[in-house]
C-alpha cells in the first residue's frame, strides 16, 4: 500500500511542472508581442492606426462652388414625361378629278412622348447660396422647358390609306407628312396648361435636389425657378 501511494504522488507531480513551464512561456510571448506592438507604433506614428481605425473621419465639402460643380454635372434633368396619342387625317385632291381616279387620303394614329427638361449647364455662382452655418442651401434654376416630341414609329400606325388609280403606281409622301403633323399636334398638346407638365417637372426636380443635397449634409434645401432662365 505504501509503495502504491508513493507512485501515485510521483505521477501527479510531473504534469504540474509542465503546466508551470507552459504558463511561463505564454507570459514571455505576450510581453514580447506587446513590446513589438509598441515599437511599431513608435516607428510609424499614428499613420498605421489611422489607416485601420474604425472611426476615421471624412471631410465633406459643402461650399457654394462645390455644390455648383455637382449640379452642373447633371447638365440636363428630364424631370417629367408626358405620353400622347393623336389622330391625323390628311387628304390630297386633284382639281376636276374624282378621288378614285386621282387623289390620296390617310388616317394616321401617332403615339409618342414629350419630356419637360431642366437645364443645369448654365448655372452660375449666383445660382447657389449656402448659409454661413452650412445647414441651408438655396438653388435658383431656370424654369422647365418642353423638349421636342419623340414619335414612336413602331407604336404609331396607319388606320387607312386610300389612293386613286393614277396615284397607286407612284411613291407617296403622305405618311411622312402625317408623321410630321402628329409631332406638331403632340407639341401643341404638351404646351397646353391643362397637362401640368411644367408643374410636375418642378416638383420632381425639387424632390431630386432635396435627396441629393440632403445626402450631402444640408438640413434645408430651397429651390426656386426663374421663367427667364
PDB file of C-alpha atoms in Angstrom:
ATOM      1  CA  UNK A   1       0.000   0.000   0.000  1.00  0.00           C
ATOM      2  CA  UNK A   2       2.905   2.345   0.843  1.00  0.00           C
ATOM      3  CA  UNK A   3       4.626   1.755  -2.482  1.00  0.00           C
ATOM      4  CA  UNK A   4       1.407   2.378  -4.425  1.00  0.00           C
ATOM      5  CA  UNK A   5       0.861   5.672  -2.596  1.00  0.00           C
ATOM      6  CA  UNK A   6       4.361   6.931  -3.447  1.00  0.00           C
ATOM      7  CA  UNK A   7       3.977   6.039  -7.096  1.00  0.00           C
ATOM      8  CA  UNK A   8       0.794   7.965  -7.229  1.00  0.00           C
ATOM      9  CA  UNK A   9       2.431  11.062  -5.774  1.00  0.00           C
ATOM     10  CA  UNK A  10       5.235  10.968  -8.356  1.00  0.00           C
ATOM     11  CA  UNK A  11       2.785  10.569 -11.245  1.00  0.00           C
ATOM     12  CA  UNK A  12       0.807  13.665 -10.196  1.00  0.00           C
ATOM     13  CA  UNK A  13       3.901  15.780  -9.705  1.00  0.00           C
ATOM     14  CA  UNK A  14       5.245  15.707 -13.293  1.00  0.00           C
ATOM     15  CA  UNK A  15       2.277  17.401 -15.105  1.00  0.00           C
ATOM     16  CA  UNK A  16       2.407  20.316 -12.657  1.00  0.00           C
ATOM     17  CA  UNK A  17       5.917  21.079 -13.732  1.00  0.00           C
ATOM     18  CA  UNK A  18       4.981  21.066 -17.416  1.00  0.00           C
ATOM     19  CA  UNK A  19       1.950  23.342 -16.869  1.00  0.00           C
ATOM     20  CA  UNK A  20       4.082  25.832 -14.944  1.00  0.00           C
ATOM     21  CA  UNK A  21       6.652  25.891 -17.724  1.00  0.00           C
ATOM     22  CA  UNK A  22       3.945  26.440 -20.380  1.00  0.00           C
ATOM     23  CA  UNK A  23       2.429  29.373 -18.486  1.00  0.00           C
ATOM     24  CA  UNK A  24       5.842  30.968 -18.157  1.00  0.00           C
ATOM     25  CA  UNK A  25       6.451  30.813 -21.897  1.00  0.00           C
ATOM     26  CA  UNK A  26       2.966  32.230 -22.568  1.00  0.00           C
ATOM     27  CA  UNK A  27       3.714  35.231 -20.358  1.00  0.00           C
ATOM     28  CA  UNK A  28       7.062  35.761 -22.062  1.00  0.00           C
ATOM     29  CA  UNK A  29       5.404  35.577 -25.501  1.00  0.00           C
ATOM     30  CA  UNK A  30       2.769  38.142 -24.527  1.00  0.00           C
ATOM     31  CA  UNK A  31       5.435  40.529 -23.240  1.00  0.00           C
ATOM     32  CA  UNK A  32       7.428  40.195 -26.469  1.00  0.00           C
ATOM     33  CA  UNK A  33       4.320  40.776 -28.623  1.00  0.00           C
ATOM     34  CA  UNK A  34       3.432  43.884 -26.622  1.00  0.00           C
ATOM     35  CA  UNK A  35       6.965  45.201 -26.994  1.00  0.00           C
ATOM     36  CA  UNK A  36       6.850  44.686 -30.769  1.00  0.00           C
ATOM     37  CA  UNK A  37       3.493  46.471 -30.991  1.00  0.00           C
ATOM     38  CA  UNK A  38       4.785  49.466 -29.038  1.00  0.00           C
ATOM     39  CA  UNK A  39       7.862  49.596 -31.240  1.00  0.00           C
ATOM     40  CA  UNK A  40       5.703  49.614 -34.386  1.00  0.00           C
ATOM     41  CA  UNK A  41       3.575  52.468 -33.049  1.00  0.00           C
ATOM     42  CA  UNK A  42       6.671  54.459 -32.150  1.00  0.00           C
ATOM     43  CA  UNK A  43       8.184  53.847 -35.579  1.00  0.00           C
ATOM     44  CA  UNK A  44       5.207  54.598 -37.780  1.00  0.00           C
ATOM     45  CA  UNK A  45       3.452  57.115 -35.549  1.00  0.00           C
ATOM     46  CA  UNK A  46      -0.307  57.400 -35.883  1.00  0.00           C
ATOM     47  CA  UNK A  47      -0.449  56.616 -39.605  1.00  0.00           C
ATOM     48  CA  UNK A  48      -0.785  52.870 -39.118  1.00  0.00           C
ATOM     49  CA  UNK A  49      -3.551  53.205 -36.569  1.00  0.00           C
ATOM     50  CA  UNK A  50      -5.449  55.831 -38.547  1.00  0.00           C
ATOM     51  CA  UNK A  51      -5.422  53.583 -41.599  1.00  0.00           C
ATOM     52  CA  UNK A  52      -7.165  50.803 -39.718  1.00  0.00           C
ATOM     53  CA  UNK A  53      -9.265  52.994 -37.477  1.00  0.00           C
ATOM     54  CA  UNK A  54     -12.983  52.297 -37.414  1.00  0.00           C
ATOM     55  CA  UNK A  55     -13.618  55.915 -36.503  1.00  0.00           C
ATOM     56  CA  UNK A  56     -11.787  57.577 -39.399  1.00  0.00           C
ATOM     57  CA  UNK A  57     -13.346  60.963 -40.187  1.00  0.00           C
ATOM     58  CA  UNK A  58     -14.389  62.107 -43.669  1.00  0.00           C
ATOM     59  CA  UNK A  59     -14.317  65.715 -44.839  1.00  0.00           C
ATOM     60  CA  UNK A  60     -17.433  66.831 -46.738  1.00  0.00           C
ATOM     61  CA  UNK A  61     -17.195  69.995 -48.839  1.00  0.00           C
ATOM     62  CA  UNK A  62     -20.491  71.870 -48.643  1.00  0.00           C
ATOM     63  CA  UNK A  63     -19.261  75.198 -50.007  1.00  0.00           C
ATOM     64  CA  UNK A  64     -21.101  77.001 -52.797  1.00  0.00           C
ATOM     65  CA  UNK A  65     -18.573  76.208 -55.569  1.00  0.00           C
ATOM     66  CA  UNK A  66     -18.607  72.524 -54.640  1.00  0.00           C
ATOM     67  CA  UNK A  67     -22.409  72.354 -54.786  1.00  0.00           C
ATOM     68  CA  UNK A  68     -22.426  74.300 -58.076  1.00  0.00           C
ATOM     69  CA  UNK A  69     -19.986  71.835 -59.663  1.00  0.00           C
ATOM     70  CA  UNK A  70     -22.135  68.938 -58.509  1.00  0.00           C
ATOM     71  CA  UNK A  71     -25.248  70.475 -60.075  1.00  0.00           C
ATOM     72  CA  UNK A  72     -23.503  71.395 -63.331  1.00  0.00           C
ATOM     73  CA  UNK A  73     -22.534  67.743 -63.751  1.00  0.00           C
ATOM     74  CA  UNK A  74     -26.235  66.915 -64.087  1.00  0.00           C
ATOM     75  CA  UNK A  75     -26.364  69.028 -67.295  1.00  0.00           C
ATOM     76  CA  UNK A  76     -29.959  68.144 -68.261  1.00  0.00           C
ATOM     77  CA  UNK A  77     -32.558  66.672 -65.957  1.00  0.00           C
ATOM     78  CA  UNK A  78     -35.569  65.102 -67.659  1.00  0.00           C
ATOM     79  CA  UNK A  79     -37.966  65.843 -64.851  1.00  0.00           C
ATOM     80  CA  UNK A  80     -41.313  64.762 -66.309  1.00  0.00           C
ATOM     81  CA  UNK A  81     -42.594  62.837 -69.303  1.00  0.00           C
ATOM     82  CA  UNK A  82     -45.970  63.101 -70.999  1.00  0.00           C
ATOM     83  CA  UNK A  83     -47.355  60.371 -73.252  1.00  0.00           C
ATOM     84  CA  UNK A  84     -49.568  61.459 -76.117  1.00  0.00           C
ATOM     85  CA  UNK A  85     -51.711  59.887 -78.812  1.00  0.00           C
ATOM     86  CA  UNK A  86     -53.067  61.907 -81.709  1.00  0.00           C
ATOM     87  CA  UNK A  87     -55.058  61.197 -84.877  1.00  0.00           C
ATOM     88  CA  UNK A  88     -54.039  62.790 -88.164  1.00  0.00           C
ATOM     89  CA  UNK A  89     -56.384  62.923 -91.159  1.00  0.00           C
ATOM     90  CA  UNK A  90     -54.723  64.226 -94.332  1.00  0.00           C
ATOM     91  CA  UNK A  91     -56.163  64.342 -97.833  1.00  0.00           C
ATOM     92  CA  UNK A  92     -54.835  65.465-101.213  1.00  0.00           C
ATOM     93  CA  UNK A  93     -57.271  66.088-104.040  1.00  0.00           C
ATOM     94  CA  UNK A  94     -56.750  66.698-107.741  1.00  0.00           C
ATOM     95  CA  UNK A  95     -58.880  69.516-109.072  1.00  0.00           C
ATOM     96  CA  UNK A  96     -61.625  68.483-111.505  1.00  0.00           C
ATOM     97  CA  UNK A  97     -60.930  64.751-110.947  1.00  0.00           C
ATOM     98  CA  UNK A  98     -62.800  62.363-108.657  1.00  0.00           C
ATOM     99  CA  UNK A  99     -60.854  60.836-105.791  1.00  0.00           C
ATOM    100  CA  UNK A 100     -60.991  57.282-107.157  1.00  0.00           C
ATOM    101  CA  UNK A 101     -59.036  58.439-110.210  1.00  0.00           C
ATOM    102  CA  UNK A 102     -56.536  60.845-108.636  1.00  0.00           C
ATOM    103  CA  UNK A 103     -56.210  61.730-105.005  1.00  0.00           C
ATOM    104  CA  UNK A 104     -54.952  60.409-101.718  1.00  0.00           C
ATOM    105  CA  UNK A 105     -56.151  60.253 -98.125  1.00  0.00           C
ATOM    106  CA  UNK A 106     -54.516  58.852 -94.979  1.00  0.00           C
ATOM    107  CA  UNK A 107     -55.747  58.311 -91.442  1.00  0.00           C
ATOM    108  CA  UNK A 108     -52.787  58.009 -89.095  1.00  0.00           C
ATOM    109  CA  UNK A 109     -52.547  57.415 -85.343  1.00  0.00           C
ATOM    110  CA  UNK A 110     -49.370  58.882 -83.864  1.00  0.00           C
ATOM    111  CA  UNK A 111     -48.046  57.909 -80.431  1.00  0.00           C
ATOM    112  CA  UNK A 112     -45.105  59.458 -78.642  1.00  0.00           C
ATOM    113  CA  UNK A 113     -43.800  61.294 -75.620  1.00  0.00           C
ATOM    114  CA  UNK A 114     -42.632  64.747 -74.613  1.00  0.00           C
ATOM    115  CA  UNK A 115     -40.139  65.464 -71.818  1.00  0.00           C
ATOM    116  CA  UNK A 116     -40.022  68.505 -69.564  1.00  0.00           C
ATOM    117  CA  UNK A 117     -36.331  69.318 -69.079  1.00  0.00           C
ATOM    118  CA  UNK A 118     -34.420  71.455 -66.572  1.00  0.00           C
ATOM    119  CA  UNK A 119     -31.095  72.817 -67.826  1.00  0.00           C
ATOM    120  CA  UNK A 120     -28.333  72.745 -65.194  1.00  0.00           C
ATOM    121  CA  UNK A 121     -25.469  73.516 -67.576  1.00  0.00           C
ATOM    122  CA  UNK A 122     -25.868  77.295 -67.496  1.00  0.00           C
ATOM    123  CA  UNK A 123     -25.831  77.798 -63.737  1.00  0.00           C
ATOM    124  CA  UNK A 124     -23.564  80.476 -62.289  1.00  0.00           C
ATOM    125  CA  UNK A 125     -22.188  81.372 -58.866  1.00  0.00           C
ATOM    126  CA  UNK A 126     -25.329  83.363 -58.121  1.00  0.00           C
ATOM    127  CA  UNK A 127     -27.416  80.213 -58.629  1.00  0.00           C
ATOM    128  CA  UNK A 128     -26.258  78.594 -55.371  1.00  0.00           C
ATOM    129  CA  UNK A 129     -26.267  80.196 -51.926  1.00  0.00           C
ATOM    130  CA  UNK A 130     -25.082  78.375 -48.806  1.00  0.00           C
ATOM    131  CA  UNK A 131     -25.851  79.674 -45.306  1.00  0.00           C
ATOM    132  CA  UNK A 132     -22.978  80.603 -43.001  1.00  0.00           C
ATOM    133  CA  UNK A 133     -23.535  77.594 -40.769  1.00  0.00           C
ATOM    134  CA  UNK A 134     -23.686  75.270 -43.794  1.00  0.00           C
ATOM    135  CA  UNK A 135     -27.116  73.907 -42.917  1.00  0.00           C
ATOM    136  CA  UNK A 136     -29.178  75.535 -45.694  1.00  0.00           C
ATOM    137  CA  UNK A 137     -28.648  75.764 -49.436  1.00  0.00           C
ATOM    138  CA  UNK A 138     -30.703  77.809 -51.895  1.00  0.00           C
ATOM    139  CA  UNK A 139     -30.697  76.840 -55.571  1.00  0.00           C
ATOM    140  CA  UNK A 140     -32.083  79.021 -58.372  1.00  0.00           C
ATOM    141  CA  UNK A 141     -32.909  77.157 -61.584  1.00  0.00           C
ATOM    142  CA  UNK A 142     -34.383  78.032 -64.974  1.00  0.00           C
ATOM    143  CA  UNK A 143     -37.991  77.028 -65.453  1.00  0.00           C
ATOM    144  CA  UNK A 144     -38.504  73.593 -67.048  1.00  0.00           C
ATOM    145  CA  UNK A 145     -38.970  73.671 -70.817  1.00  0.00           C
ATOM    146  CA  UNK A 146     -40.614  71.155 -73.118  1.00  0.00           C
ATOM    147  CA  UNK A 147     -38.287  69.079 -75.243  1.00  0.00           C
ATOM    148  CA  UNK A 148     -39.095  68.130 -78.831  1.00  0.00           C
ATOM    149  CA  UNK A 149     -41.726  65.371 -79.074  1.00  0.00           C
ATOM    150  CA  UNK A 150     -40.411  61.891 -79.795  1.00  0.00           C
ATOM    151  CA  UNK A 151     -42.675  59.959 -82.159  1.00  0.00           C
ATOM    152  CA  UNK A 152     -42.773  56.221 -81.529  1.00  0.00           C
ATOM    153  CA  UNK A 153     -42.866  54.956 -85.106  1.00  0.00           C
ATOM    154  CA  UNK A 154     -43.265  51.325 -84.044  1.00  0.00           C
ATOM    155  CA  UNK A 155     -46.330  52.044 -81.923  1.00  0.00           C
ATOM    156  CA  UNK A 156     -47.847  54.516 -84.390  1.00  0.00           C
ATOM    157  CA  UNK A 157     -49.817  53.091 -87.286  1.00  0.00           C
ATOM    158  CA  UNK A 158     -51.838  53.805 -90.421  1.00  0.00           C
ATOM    159  CA  UNK A 159     -55.544  53.175 -89.995  1.00  0.00           C
ATOM    160  CA  UNK A 160     -56.467  53.819 -93.611  1.00  0.00           C
ATOM    161  CA  UNK A 161     -54.633  54.903 -96.748  1.00  0.00           C
ATOM    162  CA  UNK A 162     -56.731  55.418 -99.877  1.00  0.00           C
ATOM    163  CA  UNK A 163     -55.162  56.256-103.237  1.00  0.00           C
ATOM    164  CA  UNK A 164     -56.682  56.945-106.629  1.00  0.00           C
ATOM    165  CA  UNK A 165     -55.852  54.780-109.646  1.00  0.00           C
ATOM    166  CA  UNK A 166     -53.395  57.321-111.017  1.00  0.00           C
ATOM    167  CA  UNK A 167     -51.543  57.563-107.680  1.00  0.00           C
ATOM    168  CA  UNK A 168     -51.129  53.867-106.938  1.00  0.00           C
ATOM    169  CA  UNK A 169     -48.175  53.493-109.292  1.00  0.00           C
ATOM    170  CA  UNK A 170     -46.020  56.246-107.825  1.00  0.00           C
ATOM    171  CA  UNK A 171     -44.444  56.901-104.480  1.00  0.00           C
ATOM    172  CA  UNK A 172     -46.291  58.638-101.690  1.00  0.00           C
ATOM    173  CA  UNK A 173     -45.036  61.106 -99.119  1.00  0.00           C
ATOM    174  CA  UNK A 174     -48.346  61.466 -97.345  1.00  0.00           C
ATOM    175  CA  UNK A 175     -47.415  59.126 -94.477  1.00  0.00           C
ATOM    176  CA  UNK A 176     -44.258  61.146 -93.767  1.00  0.00           C
ATOM    177  CA  UNK A 177     -46.368  64.310 -93.762  1.00  0.00           C
ATOM    178  CA  UNK A 178     -48.797  62.650 -91.363  1.00  0.00           C
ATOM    179  CA  UNK A 179     -45.933  61.844 -89.000  1.00  0.00           C
ATOM    180  CA  UNK A 180     -44.758  65.461 -89.025  1.00  0.00           C
ATOM    181  CA  UNK A 181     -48.300  66.598 -88.349  1.00  0.00           C
ATOM    182  CA  UNK A 182     -48.556  64.160 -85.442  1.00  0.00           C
ATOM    183  CA  UNK A 183     -45.410  65.650 -83.890  1.00  0.00           C
ATOM    184  CA  UNK A 184     -46.846  69.161 -84.247  1.00  0.00           C
ATOM    185  CA  UNK A 185     -50.095  68.134 -82.587  1.00  0.00           C
ATOM    186  CA  UNK A 186     -48.245  66.467 -79.693  1.00  0.00           C
ATOM    187  CA  UNK A 187     -46.178  69.621 -79.198  1.00  0.00           C
ATOM    188  CA  UNK A 188     -49.336  71.735 -79.034  1.00  0.00           C
ATOM    189  CA  UNK A 189     -50.983  69.305 -76.617  1.00  0.00           C
ATOM    190  CA  UNK A 190     -47.951  69.228 -74.318  1.00  0.00           C
ATOM    191  CA  UNK A 191     -47.693  73.021 -74.174  1.00  0.00           C
ATOM    192  CA  UNK A 192     -51.309  73.300 -73.073  1.00  0.00           C
ATOM    193  CA  UNK A 193     -51.714  74.416 -69.484  1.00  0.00           C
ATOM    194  CA  UNK A 194     -54.060  71.554 -68.629  1.00  0.00           C
ATOM    195  CA  UNK A 195     -51.282  68.950 -68.868  1.00  0.00           C
ATOM    196  CA  UNK A 196     -49.455  70.379 -65.847  1.00  0.00           C
ATOM    197  CA  UNK A 197     -46.125  69.092 -67.158  1.00  0.00           C
ATOM    198  CA  UNK A 198     -44.124  72.136 -66.068  1.00  0.00           C
ATOM    199  CA  UNK A 199     -45.532  71.945 -62.546  1.00  0.00           C
ATOM    200  CA  UNK A 200     -44.786  68.218 -62.308  1.00  0.00           C
ATOM    201  CA  UNK A 201     -41.271  68.834 -63.595  1.00  0.00           C
ATOM    202  CA  UNK A 202     -40.634  71.457 -60.912  1.00  0.00           C
ATOM    203  CA  UNK A 203     -41.975  69.148 -58.196  1.00  0.00           C
ATOM    204  CA  UNK A 204     -39.810  66.232 -59.358  1.00  0.00           C
ATOM    205  CA  UNK A 205     -36.701  68.402 -59.690  1.00  0.00           C
ATOM    206  CA  UNK A 206     -37.135  69.813 -56.201  1.00  0.00           C
ATOM    207  CA  UNK A 207     -37.554  66.307 -54.778  1.00  0.00           C
ATOM    208  CA  UNK A 208     -34.397  65.162 -56.581  1.00  0.00           C
ATOM    209  CA  UNK A 209     -32.330  68.055 -55.215  1.00  0.00           C
ATOM    210  CA  UNK A 210     -33.657  67.573 -51.689  1.00  0.00           C
ATOM    211  CA  UNK A 211     -32.495  63.972 -51.820  1.00  0.00           C
ATOM    212  CA  UNK A 212     -29.147  64.773 -53.469  1.00  0.00           C
ATOM    213  CA  UNK A 213     -28.165  67.735 -51.308  1.00  0.00           C
ATOM    214  CA  UNK A 214     -29.720  66.267 -48.190  1.00  0.00           C
ATOM    215  CA  UNK A 215     -27.359  63.327 -48.553  1.00  0.00           C
ATOM    216  CA  UNK A 216     -24.515  65.871 -48.694  1.00  0.00           C
ATOM    217  CA  UNK A 217     -25.445  67.072 -45.212  1.00  0.00           C
ATOM    218  CA  UNK A 218     -27.759  70.030 -45.821  1.00  0.00           C
ATOM    219  CA  UNK A 219     -30.709  70.188 -43.451  1.00  0.00           C
ATOM    220  CA  UNK A 220     -32.761  72.558 -45.618  1.00  0.00           C
ATOM    221  CA  UNK A 221     -32.867  72.707 -49.432  1.00  0.00           C
ATOM    222  CA  UNK A 222     -34.764  75.580 -51.072  1.00  0.00           C
ATOM    223  CA  UNK A 223     -35.326  75.577 -54.849  1.00  0.00           C
ATOM    224  CA  UNK A 224     -36.755  78.415 -56.938  1.00  0.00           C
ATOM    225  CA  UNK A 225     -37.468  78.573 -60.678  1.00  0.00           C
ATOM    226  CA  UNK A 226     -36.908  81.573 -62.918  1.00  0.00           C
ATOM    227  CA  UNK A 227     -39.113  81.815 -66.004  1.00  0.00           C
ATOM    228  CA  UNK A 228     -36.430  83.896 -67.732  1.00  0.00           C
ATOM    229  CA  UNK A 229     -33.815  81.161 -67.170  1.00  0.00           C
TER     230      UNK A 229
END
